[in-house]
């Protein structure tokens, strides 16, 4: 066993002072979101009902580096810098010459990367005099993160949790309440949207978004907060990749491939964008691999079109890979990856060939997660399990090629609240649902009118 | 908000190279354990049926510093050094001049300090050619930690989990299985002890110990492993306090008081023993405060007597504070603190007046835990919640005195698997059971024959 260093700790002073905005470095300017009625580009005014000015400025910023407010940086110190370690035990188990580095975001209070944006959003809303944030949550990661962030900045937090998750994951609900949030089972009786959808008792992310947006829009002291997809959320997450660059420099290595899972895209963006900027500016030779679930293969099977960000059609039209805004992904345990679309920025990078995408079956992802847990100790969340599977494939390809390739794996969170899925996997009872091309085709046929792209 | 440093990160090279054995520094040599039949001091031979030679040597060592095997130190690198941070947000919430430093062991794969000893025990057993470790677990922390440790060193792991916990905490069971352990609901049909106790369907720690010991004793390739109480377990945990000393030096501070929770005593010993050695050697002025549950107040209300370490009377007689080996503590959520006795070393330090003990009610502990979660982010386990309550009292006393006292809090683990208890607390439905003096008196009347001590 090697006695060489396996972790590369940073100090608090190494927490980034700026977020990386990739927009000004892109080969082509990103397509604008469109107002669904006029099909004209949607501007800052279209967002002002639910977002504070500073967040809107971040959403549309053209600056390459966006300064991190000092109080956000102070809050980041509660868990950042996060660890980067070399997974030598996994390397040995795979008998690979590859060097596998893991950037681990599961040390945050909520257990994933989500607080990086939740803290930034809660801070800017508190600065703007907002008193309450509303949001939706599926599996509970985003709701937990926003509850935690609101507790730091003295904001009320009201979360609509998808009914089936509310029933199945009581401990994520307890965690939100521990941080002081109110949690409602969606559909609720508190909103028009909820009352109208009462028949859909198990709820959906789309209904929960509608409820949270409705409450934020009608209460002048309340705003809405979104946990992925949008530019400002991707921006906030770039502390991950910037720290990883510094830590890999301590290790004396540069990645041949950067691997992360993609649901709405903010985790992948946070890890990859700082590295992609180096590729675009300096011509560094790095591959970027986005891992998604075969049950919801947005980037590998979706259409590159303008579509709504939410299921019921409240948002501007976004240019992105989509399975259709009312496509309902089969129930897999990676709640964080069950999204019909993808971040417009990540979508554009896939379209441009800068980011590769690959889809993985749920059982294959859990097999890799189990191997990771038994070698490296950490029990991964089901979402990053897909990235672990991709990493294993890359490490085995390096063995085939006989090359000591450097792989950087983004491990976005732990699986402490997902052990029922491990239970099912260990019992051989984990479903491995198929993606339905017919359902996607039907959903794509219901896409809104909008200009063709790409 | 201060921009001063709040975390004090160490490098891998700072992981201690030796464990601190406090025995040679004690004012008086510790009393020996006794064979329950002969009442003669129990020697290494009495332990050889269930422990490997290296562990027995650690149990009875008179060396002040016991070298840490390199492979154990390598395994520690999976999560050590653990963080030490200053809890400035909690200080502000308490409006105290005290400086509160937190040493956090919840970053280990199993989520507590327990792997510090599990890894050391699994390694020594693997070195001795043992193929399987058996153990019991109540709440699941120790069983998870040993399952994890066995997965690192290629050992089988067989865990008897107290029946009521097995039913109520399925996710701790899943976690053990994820790391490859077999988990049996105790009482099981696999042992004489289990079959004899089948009528006690909800099980007990005592029955589970009996089952695990029985299987280890009858299988030459299997050994038994204990997660607290014994000298070697306390020894393994002293990496905690040694790191904390180095980290407080980075902070430029020395503690006025060191606070930890006590069940069997290994967590408290691990944090406090390295500091206590400095007091004993150099006359440093530091107080040591052991926090225990009012429902199981061993150190504050128990008798200092020879008693069995387990409920059914299989172990040597240990000199310790005890409520009686068949005293059944009321059901509180701090499963790790529901032990009738205490580490003989910790007991002797309380007897000598070097360590103070204080008991706290369950609801008071949860109130403090909630305040901690809402200021510092981390959701604490119910066990360290008692130490947080003690810390809050010390911080308020410092405010009364107008003194900037330095408090070091041992935060032994997170509460990700204990959120049902938070649920009950938030709903105002958390029981706050009373300790029964009558039950203790009856149990003390059933103590085995042994010399009086103290």
Tab-separated table of C-alpha atoms in Angstrom, chain B residues 73-417:
chain	number	residue	atom	x	y	z
B	73	UNK	CA	-2.951	4.853	9.344
B	74	UNK	CA	-3.467	4.409	5.580
B	75	UNK	CA	-7.102	3.443	6.167
B	76	UNK	CA	-7.583	6.455	8.459
B	77	UNK	CA	-6.684	8.615	5.450
B	78	UNK	CA	-10.065	7.749	3.947
B	79	UNK	CA	-11.568	10.312	6.346
B	80	UNK	CA	-8.873	11.636	8.715
B	81	UNK	CA	-7.725	14.180	9.772
B	82	UNK	CA	-11.256	15.177	10.743
B	83	UNK	CA	-12.308	18.838	10.873
B	84	UNK	CA	-11.965	21.173	13.821
B	85	UNK	CA	-13.831	24.436	13.427
B	86	UNK	CA	-14.791	27.412	15.522
B	87	UNK	CA	-18.583	27.658	15.905
B	88	UNK	CA	-18.829	31.437	15.487
B	89	UNK	CA	-22.491	31.371	14.472
B	90	UNK	CA	-23.414	29.426	17.604
B	91	UNK	CA	-21.306	31.818	19.706
B	92	UNK	CA	-23.220	34.759	18.223
B	93	UNK	CA	-26.581	33.075	18.795
B	94	UNK	CA	-25.622	32.532	22.457
B	95	UNK	CA	-24.175	36.043	22.733
B	96	UNK	CA	-21.236	34.574	24.597
B	97	UNK	CA	-17.608	35.688	24.875
B	98	UNK	CA	-16.657	32.007	24.923
B	99	UNK	CA	-14.776	30.540	21.974
B	100	UNK	CA	-16.457	27.281	20.994
B	101	UNK	CA	-14.329	24.837	19.004
B	102	UNK	CA	-15.890	21.707	17.547
B	103	UNK	CA	-13.987	18.524	16.700
B	104	UNK	CA	-16.248	16.707	14.237
B	105	UNK	CA	-16.044	12.934	13.751
B	106	UNK	CA	-19.191	12.666	11.600
B	107	UNK	CA	-17.179	12.829	8.366
B	108	UNK	CA	-16.178	9.162	8.647
B	109	UNK	CA	-17.902	6.787	6.202
B	110	UNK	CA	-20.106	5.390	8.971
B	111	UNK	CA	-20.811	8.866	10.329
B	112	UNK	CA	-19.194	8.757	13.773
B	113	UNK	CA	-15.954	8.173	15.684
B	114	UNK	CA	-16.549	4.399	15.765
B	115	UNK	CA	-14.446	3.516	12.675
B	116	UNK	CA	-11.293	4.706	14.498
B	117	UNK	CA	-11.423	1.501	16.504
B	118	UNK	CA	-13.225	-0.691	13.957
B	119	UNK	CA	-10.416	-0.224	11.441
B	120	UNK	CA	-7.740	-0.978	14.045
B	121	UNK	CA	-9.555	-4.106	15.231
B	122	UNK	CA	-10.297	-5.404	11.721
B	123	UNK	CA	-6.663	-4.905	10.741
B	124	UNK	CA	-5.229	-6.787	13.726
B	125	UNK	CA	-7.681	-9.633	13.272
B	126	UNK	CA	-6.849	-9.899	9.564
B	127	UNK	CA	-3.134	-9.942	10.464
B	128	UNK	CA	-3.814	-12.775	12.914
B	129	UNK	CA	-5.423	-14.867	10.173
B	130	UNK	CA	-8.947	-14.434	11.466
B	131	UNK	CA	-11.535	-14.716	8.683
B	132	UNK	CA	-14.667	-13.366	10.313
B	133	UNK	CA	-15.618	-10.837	12.982
B	134	UNK	CA	-18.861	-11.002	14.895
B	135	UNK	CA	-20.395	-8.201	16.880
B	136	UNK	CA	-23.625	-6.782	18.215
B	137	UNK	CA	-25.146	-3.418	17.409
B	138	UNK	CA	-27.948	-1.418	18.930
B	139	UNK	CA	-28.624	1.790	17.029
B	140	UNK	CA	-26.315	0.571	14.291
B	141	UNK	CA	-23.302	2.903	14.560
B	142	UNK	CA	-20.852	0.254	15.702
B	143	UNK	CA	-22.169	-2.430	13.373
B	144	UNK	CA	-21.883	-0.046	10.412
B	145	UNK	CA	-18.346	0.874	11.375
B	146	UNK	CA	-17.192	-2.726	11.725
B	147	UNK	CA	-18.904	-3.652	8.428
B	148	UNK	CA	-17.009	-0.832	6.729
B	149	UNK	CA	-13.699	-1.819	8.365
B	150	UNK	CA	-14.121	-5.484	7.429
B	151	UNK	CA	-14.768	-4.504	3.800
B	152	UNK	CA	-11.354	-2.772	3.775
B	153	UNK	CA	-9.416	-5.789	5.080
B	154	UNK	CA	-11.304	-8.604	3.361
B	155	UNK	CA	-12.959	-10.005	6.493
B	156	UNK	CA	-16.430	-11.415	6.754
B	157	UNK	CA	-18.599	-9.498	9.181
B	158	UNK	CA	-21.628	-10.890	10.985
B	159	UNK	CA	-23.725	-8.514	13.054
B	160	UNK	CA	-26.488	-9.275	15.542
B	161	UNK	CA	-28.733	-6.228	15.608
B	162	UNK	CA	-31.122	-5.663	18.510
B	163	UNK	CA	-34.542	-6.726	17.223
B	164	UNK	CA	-36.371	-3.482	17.922
B	165	UNK	CA	-33.636	-1.481	16.158
B	166	UNK	CA	-33.612	-3.941	13.271
B	167	UNK	CA	-37.299	-3.219	12.769
B	168	UNK	CA	-37.107	0.551	13.355
B	169	UNK	CA	-33.827	1.417	11.635
B	170	UNK	CA	-33.815	-0.508	8.375
B	171	UNK	CA	-31.388	1.962	6.796
B	172	UNK	CA	-28.582	1.272	9.240
B	173	UNK	CA	-29.068	-2.403	8.349
B	174	UNK	CA	-28.950	-1.537	4.631
B	175	UNK	CA	-25.733	0.395	5.215
B	176	UNK	CA	-24.081	-2.630	6.855
B	177	UNK	CA	-25.197	-4.833	3.972
B	178	UNK	CA	-23.941	-2.283	1.461
B	179	UNK	CA	-20.496	-2.799	2.991
B	180	UNK	CA	-20.965	-6.562	2.672
B	181	UNK	CA	-21.908	-7.585	6.221
B	182	UNK	CA	-24.522	-10.195	7.162
B	183	UNK	CA	-27.027	-8.751	9.595
B	184	UNK	CA	-29.230	-10.907	11.817
B	185	UNK	CA	-32.216	-9.823	13.799
B	186	UNK	CA	-31.499	-10.690	17.431
B	187	UNK	CA	-32.711	-12.897	19.050
B	188	UNK	CA	-31.969	-15.161	16.080
B	189	UNK	CA	-32.411	-18.871	15.525
B	190	UNK	CA	-28.681	-19.192	14.781
B	191	UNK	CA	-27.406	-19.485	18.353
B	192	UNK	CA	-28.291	-21.253	21.584
B	193	UNK	CA	-28.540	-17.864	23.278
B	194	UNK	CA	-30.904	-16.564	20.626
B	195	UNK	CA	-33.102	-19.670	20.651
B	196	UNK	CA	-33.263	-19.541	24.449
B	197	UNK	CA	-34.360	-15.905	24.355
B	198	UNK	CA	-36.819	-16.252	21.465
B	199	UNK	CA	-39.638	-15.114	23.725
B	200	UNK	CA	-37.972	-11.684	24.071
B	201	UNK	CA	-38.849	-10.848	20.488
B	202	UNK	CA	-37.686	-7.226	20.597
B	203	UNK	CA	-34.240	-8.297	21.790
B	204	UNK	CA	-31.653	-6.430	23.843
B	205	UNK	CA	-28.003	-5.488	23.595
B	206	UNK	CA	-27.248	-8.192	26.151
B	207	UNK	CA	-28.818	-10.920	24.055
B	208	UNK	CA	-27.127	-9.655	20.893
B	209	UNK	CA	-23.713	-9.699	22.633
B	210	UNK	CA	-24.339	-13.247	23.802
B	211	UNK	CA	-25.149	-14.360	20.256
B	212	UNK	CA	-22.091	-12.672	18.731
B	213	UNK	CA	-19.742	-14.000	21.430
B	214	UNK	CA	-21.178	-17.520	21.123
B	215	UNK	CA	-20.532	-17.657	17.371
B	216	UNK	CA	-17.005	-16.237	17.758
B	217	UNK	CA	-16.152	-18.665	20.560
B	218	UNK	CA	-17.260	-21.773	18.678
B	219	UNK	CA	-15.663	-20.860	15.309
B	220	UNK	CA	-11.829	-21.015	15.350
B	221	UNK	CA	-11.671	-18.693	12.321
B	222	UNK	CA	-13.922	-16.074	13.925
B	223	UNK	CA	-13.304	-13.467	16.598
B	224	UNK	CA	-15.541	-11.057	18.445
B	225	UNK	CA	-15.185	-7.291	18.366
B	226	UNK	CA	-16.370	-4.724	20.913
B	227	UNK	CA	-17.020	-1.073	20.098
B	228	UNK	CA	-16.445	0.705	23.424
B	229	UNK	CA	-15.646	0.334	27.146
B	230	UNK	CA	-12.388	-1.626	26.933
B	231	UNK	CA	-8.953	-0.038	27.192
B	232	UNK	CA	-7.923	-0.870	23.629
B	233	UNK	CA	-11.036	0.800	22.219
B	234	UNK	CA	-10.351	3.970	24.217
B	235	UNK	CA	-6.747	3.784	23.010
B	236	UNK	CA	-7.745	3.650	19.323
B	237	UNK	CA	-9.930	6.714	19.716
B	238	UNK	CA	-7.100	8.951	20.965
B	239	UNK	CA	-6.362	10.051	17.401
B	240	UNK	CA	-9.277	12.453	17.971
B	241	UNK	CA	-7.733	14.357	20.865
B	242	UNK	CA	-4.237	14.385	19.385
B	243	UNK	CA	-5.524	15.989	16.192
B	244	UNK	CA	-7.552	18.466	18.246
B	245	UNK	CA	-4.416	19.505	20.145
B	246	UNK	CA	-2.612	20.207	16.862
B	247	UNK	CA	-5.604	22.076	15.453
B	248	UNK	CA	-6.100	24.232	18.552
B	249	UNK	CA	-2.415	25.104	18.332
B	250	UNK	CA	-3.077	26.355	14.791
B	251	UNK	CA	-5.880	28.431	16.295
B	252	UNK	CA	-3.517	29.696	18.970
B	253	UNK	CA	-5.772	28.510	21.784
B	254	UNK	CA	-5.874	26.024	24.647
B	255	UNK	CA	-9.140	24.693	26.059
B	256	UNK	CA	-10.476	25.731	29.443
B	257	UNK	CA	-12.946	22.873	29.237
B	258	UNK	CA	-13.221	19.750	27.068
B	259	UNK	CA	-16.757	18.385	26.616
B	260	UNK	CA	-17.887	15.032	25.261
B	261	UNK	CA	-20.753	12.602	25.614
B	262	UNK	CA	-20.276	9.297	27.401
B	263	UNK	CA	-21.999	5.978	26.724
B	264	UNK	CA	-19.400	3.247	27.054
B	265	UNK	CA	-16.762	5.967	27.179
B	266	UNK	CA	-14.624	5.526	24.071
B	267	UNK	CA	-15.703	8.745	22.392
B	268	UNK	CA	-15.023	10.786	25.503
B	269	UNK	CA	-11.723	8.998	26.115
B	270	UNK	CA	-10.600	9.568	22.549
B	271	UNK	CA	-11.099	13.296	22.788
B	272	UNK	CA	-10.058	13.845	26.402
B	273	UNK	CA	-7.187	11.438	27.154
B	274	UNK	CA	-4.498	13.326	25.172
B	275	UNK	CA	-5.521	16.543	26.963
B	276	UNK	CA	-5.683	14.773	30.336
B	277	UNK	CA	-2.145	13.521	29.849
B	278	UNK	CA	-1.021	17.130	29.435
B	279	UNK	CA	-2.802	18.035	32.656
B	280	UNK	CA	-1.227	15.125	34.515
B	281	UNK	CA	2.251	15.756	33.107
B	282	UNK	CA	2.421	19.534	32.808
B	283	UNK	CA	-0.240	20.726	35.205
B	284	UNK	CA	-2.232	22.385	32.393
B	285	UNK	CA	-5.440	23.877	33.779
B	286	UNK	CA	-8.227	22.203	31.857
B	287	UNK	CA	-11.605	20.935	33.032
B	288	UNK	CA	-13.138	17.784	31.533
B	289	UNK	CA	-16.900	17.431	31.350
B	290	UNK	CA	-18.613	14.122	30.567
B	291	UNK	CA	-22.213	14.534	29.361
B	292	UNK	CA	-24.594	11.647	29.911
B	293	UNK	CA	-28.371	11.132	29.582
B	294	UNK	CA	-30.534	11.675	32.646
B	295	UNK	CA	-32.349	8.473	31.688
B	296	UNK	CA	-29.148	6.425	32.110
B	297	UNK	CA	-26.973	8.452	34.518
B	298	UNK	CA	-24.174	5.990	35.113
B	299	UNK	CA	-21.449	8.414	36.151
B	300	UNK	CA	-23.645	10.774	38.161
B	301	UNK	CA	-25.920	8.268	39.915
B	302	UNK	CA	-24.315	4.838	39.561
B	303	UNK	CA	-22.291	2.865	42.120
B	304	UNK	CA	-18.528	2.464	41.703
B	305	UNK	CA	-18.350	-1.335	41.844
B	306	UNK	CA	-17.148	-4.472	40.064
B	307	UNK	CA	-19.808	-5.559	37.581
B	308	UNK	CA	-20.230	-7.481	34.367
B	309	UNK	CA	-19.687	-5.591	31.122
B	310	UNK	CA	-22.648	-7.313	29.490
B	311	UNK	CA	-26.185	-7.934	30.583
B	312	UNK	CA	-26.118	-11.710	30.769
B	313	UNK	CA	-22.789	-11.999	32.606
B	314	UNK	CA	-20.320	-13.472	30.121
B	315	UNK	CA	-17.488	-10.962	30.569
B	316	UNK	CA	-14.879	-10.497	33.279
B	317	UNK	CA	-15.924	-8.237	36.159
B	318	UNK	CA	-14.965	-4.630	35.464
B	319	UNK	CA	-14.302	-1.870	38.027
B	320	UNK	CA	-16.640	0.903	36.964
B	321	UNK	CA	-19.624	3.123	37.662
B	322	UNK	CA	-22.640	0.934	37.055
B	323	UNK	CA	-26.406	0.977	37.365
B	324	UNK	CA	-26.320	-2.824	37.575
B	325	UNK	CA	-25.644	-5.094	34.591
B	326	UNK	CA	-29.297	-6.022	34.210
B	327	UNK	CA	-30.606	-2.479	34.637
B	328	UNK	CA	-32.647	-1.653	31.530
B	329	UNK	CA	-32.404	2.053	30.670
B	330	UNK	CA	-35.623	3.707	29.502
B	331	UNK	CA	-35.924	3.902	25.727
B	332	UNK	CA	-34.286	7.174	24.674
B	333	UNK	CA	-33.055	7.972	21.173
B	334	UNK	CA	-29.405	8.081	22.191
B	335	UNK	CA	-28.919	4.362	21.644
B	336	UNK	CA	-25.180	4.854	22.013
B	337	UNK	CA	-25.584	6.202	25.568
B	338	UNK	CA	-27.897	3.466	26.876
B	339	UNK	CA	-25.233	1.415	28.626
B	340	UNK	CA	-25.449	0.294	32.233
B	341	UNK	CA	-21.731	0.781	32.930
B	342	UNK	CA	-18.763	2.797	31.726
B	343	UNK	CA	-15.196	2.402	30.630
B	344	UNK	CA	-13.080	1.477	33.699
B	345	UNK	CA	-10.536	4.147	32.727
B	346	UNK	CA	-13.147	6.897	32.411
B	347	UNK	CA	-14.763	5.694	35.644
B	348	UNK	CA	-11.443	5.915	37.485
B	349	UNK	CA	-10.903	9.468	36.202
B	350	UNK	CA	-14.344	10.507	37.438
B	351	UNK	CA	-13.609	8.843	40.782
B	352	UNK	CA	-10.299	10.721	40.975
B	353	UNK	CA	-12.038	14.054	40.370
B	354	UNK	CA	-10.170	14.661	37.116
B	355	UNK	CA	-13.335	14.337	35.022
B	356	UNK	CA	-16.682	15.955	35.990
B	357	UNK	CA	-19.922	14.304	34.944
B	358	UNK	CA	-23.292	15.934	34.330
B	359	UNK	CA	-26.598	14.420	33.191
B	360	UNK	CA	-29.003	16.034	30.711
B	361	UNK	CA	-32.641	15.442	29.793
B	362	UNK	CA	-33.424	14.236	26.296
B	363	UNK	CA	-35.611	17.213	25.354
B	364	UNK	CA	-32.981	19.690	26.565
B	365	UNK	CA	-30.377	17.894	24.468
B	366	UNK	CA	-32.579	18.079	21.358
B	367	UNK	CA	-33.264	21.786	21.916
B	368	UNK	CA	-29.521	22.395	21.881
B	369	UNK	CA	-29.070	20.150	18.846
B	370	UNK	CA	-31.693	22.123	16.954
B	371	UNK	CA	-29.963	25.399	17.793
B	372	UNK	CA	-26.698	23.892	16.591
B	373	UNK	CA	-28.238	22.683	13.308
B	374	UNK	CA	-29.781	26.076	12.608
B	375	UNK	CA	-26.545	27.984	13.259
B	376	UNK	CA	-23.735	25.650	12.219
B	377	UNK	CA	-25.581	23.518	9.658
B	378	UNK	CA	-24.673	20.042	10.898
B	379	UNK	CA	-27.591	17.939	12.187
B	380	UNK	CA	-26.026	16.204	15.215
B	381	UNK	CA	-26.645	12.687	16.424
B	382	UNK	CA	-28.719	12.379	19.617
B	383	UNK	CA	-25.665	11.240	21.592
B	384	UNK	CA	-23.476	14.323	20.982
B	385	UNK	CA	-26.605	16.447	21.429
B	386	UNK	CA	-25.967	15.903	25.144
B	387	UNK	CA	-22.461	17.322	24.782
B	388	UNK	CA	-23.867	20.277	22.834
B	389	UNK	CA	-26.258	20.962	25.697
B	390	UNK	CA	-23.329	20.899	28.118
B	391	UNK	CA	-21.394	23.237	25.827
B	392	UNK	CA	-24.293	25.697	25.702
B	393	UNK	CA	-24.400	25.730	29.515
B	394	UNK	CA	-20.654	26.314	29.688
B	395	UNK	CA	-20.901	29.118	27.126
B	396	UNK	CA	-23.693	30.804	29.076
B	397	UNK	CA	-21.654	30.453	32.276
B	398	UNK	CA	-18.778	32.196	30.484
B	399	UNK	CA	-21.173	34.988	29.566
B	400	UNK	CA	-22.272	35.268	33.207
B	401	UNK	CA	-18.627	35.459	34.250
B	402	UNK	CA	-17.741	37.788	31.382
B	403	UNK	CA	-14.837	35.536	30.456
B	404	UNK	CA	-13.725	34.470	26.946
B	405	UNK	CA	-13.370	30.840	27.966
B	406	UNK	CA	-12.278	28.311	25.362
B	407	UNK	CA	-14.607	25.314	25.059
B	408	UNK	CA	-13.725	22.233	23.022
B	409	UNK	CA	-16.785	20.206	22.025
B	410	UNK	CA	-16.487	16.650	20.739
B	411	UNK	CA	-19.157	16.179	18.082
B	412	UNK	CA	-19.020	12.423	17.708
B	413	UNK	CA	-21.415	11.956	14.793
B	414	UNK	CA	-24.224	13.189	12.579
B	415	UNK	CA	-27.913	12.444	12.971
B	416	UNK	CA	-28.803	11.409	9.415
B	417	UNK	CA	-30.255	8.141	10.680
